[in-house]
XYZ file of C-alpha atoms in Angstrom:
131
model
C -11.575 -14.823 2.458
C -9.598 -12.145 4.271
C -9.152 -9.012 2.743
C -5.382 -7.554 2.726
C -4.623 -4.129 3.556
C -2.107 -1.977 3.920
C -1.100 0.585 6.405
C 0.961 3.393 4.959
C 2.061 5.204 8.324
C 3.664 8.773 7.546
C 6.073 9.085 10.889
C 6.290 12.877 10.522
C 2.533 13.577 9.875
C 1.027 16.030 12.287
C 4.401 16.167 14.526
C 3.724 13.615 16.642
C 4.972 10.330 16.990
C 3.743 7.368 15.581
C 5.680 4.486 17.251
C 2.636 3.508 18.721
C 0.480 3.409 15.885
C 1.147 -0.240 14.935
C 0.538 -1.582 18.464
C -3.128 0.059 18.513
C -3.237 -1.674 14.546
C -2.633 -4.972 16.435
C -5.113 -4.123 18.962
C -8.266 -2.863 16.848
C -8.200 -4.537 13.976
C -9.740 -7.748 13.164
C -7.287 -9.844 12.183
C -10.204 -13.037 11.256
C -11.701 -11.139 8.469
C -8.392 -8.689 7.381
C -4.381 -9.725 6.634
C -2.566 -6.708 6.732
C 0.973 -5.233 6.272
C 2.331 -2.278 8.170
C 4.959 0.038 6.535
C 6.686 3.506 7.340
C 7.526 5.848 5.016
C 11.308 7.066 4.079
C 10.462 10.456 2.050
C 7.958 12.492 0.345
C 6.447 10.278 -2.348
C 7.343 7.392 -0.994
C 3.796 6.832 0.214
C 2.178 7.543 -3.149
C 5.121 4.636 -4.722
C 3.973 2.168 -1.474
C 0.706 2.560 -2.652
C 0.798 2.266 -5.823
C 2.676 -0.537 -5.812
C -0.018 -2.514 -3.859
C -3.347 -1.511 -5.634
C -1.822 -4.259 -7.508
C -2.433 -6.792 -4.701
C -4.132 -4.985 -1.694
C -7.820 -4.646 -1.571
C -7.643 -2.058 1.155
C -4.695 0.942 1.421
C -4.404 2.678 4.264
C -2.915 6.088 4.641
C -1.759 6.862 8.244
C -1.283 10.644 8.533
C -2.570 13.360 7.317
C -3.810 15.676 3.801
C -0.511 15.423 2.700
C -0.028 11.753 3.170
C -4.081 10.806 2.165
C -3.205 12.684 -0.894
C -0.353 10.798 -2.156
C -1.738 7.863 -1.185
C -5.141 8.386 -3.108
C -3.224 9.304 -5.763
C -2.083 6.421 -6.228
C -5.450 4.285 -5.862
C -7.394 6.717 -7.971
C -8.719 4.432 -10.909
C -7.686 1.269 -9.464
C -9.691 -1.490 -8.120
C -8.380 -1.293 -4.853
C -10.404 1.087 -1.601
C -8.337 4.163 0.278
C -8.856 3.503 3.993
C -7.940 6.608 6.052
C -6.487 6.756 9.781
C -6.419 10.231 10.426
C -3.038 11.218 12.618
C -2.316 14.810 11.046
C -2.455 18.192 12.331
C -6.390 19.222 10.122
C -7.424 16.323 9.271
C -9.569 18.154 6.553
C -10.834 14.856 4.054
C -11.227 12.528 7.142
C -13.469 14.934 8.939
C -15.411 16.139 5.923
C -16.113 12.440 6.105
C -16.653 11.758 9.077
C -14.027 9.622 10.044
C -13.943 9.432 13.807
C -10.728 10.901 14.726
C -10.353 8.389 17.819
C -7.903 5.686 16.482
C -9.784 2.416 17.325
C -13.232 3.530 16.050
C -11.778 4.652 12.815
C -10.167 1.345 12.561
C -13.746 -0.337 13.648
C -14.412 1.206 10.150
C -11.717 -0.499 8.360
C -13.490 -3.881 9.794
C -16.433 -2.862 8.654
C -15.646 -2.104 5.613
C -17.715 1.015 5.269
C -17.224 1.826 1.450
C -17.969 5.302 0.006
C -17.543 6.852 -3.193
C -16.057 10.243 -3.253
C -15.099 12.690 -6.052
C -11.519 13.654 -7.276
C -10.096 15.750 -9.470
C -6.878 17.278 -11.260
C -5.539 20.329 -12.000
C -2.076 20.850 -13.830
C -1.370 16.710 -13.154
C -2.173 17.272 -9.300
C -5.077 15.225 -8.089
C -6.917 16.511 -5.450
C -10.005 14.413 -3.146
């Protein structure tokens, strides 16, 4: 049975165009094991809403952007059965670097293909999640 993955792309993360990202996903994702959908965010908070809804039916929710996008998606999936994935496309990519996620998109997608999952810490302060 294929895993269902939702790629949530923040088109303004890192200040660079993400128009080419769906093509990279199509090119490198193992479609024999992963059924995927790609969506672009439209405004601040949209990634959180998309991820919260997706956590009901998708096994993997992939944040495509920087730390802000990752935080929106991660805070929506914390406490669910969905796994957070990251394709780093921000200006700093702090969490991605800490987790040793490759900055090379093809290699980061390979992590998703391999279903590499590890538990990470999460905390909350004044109602805001941090990872």
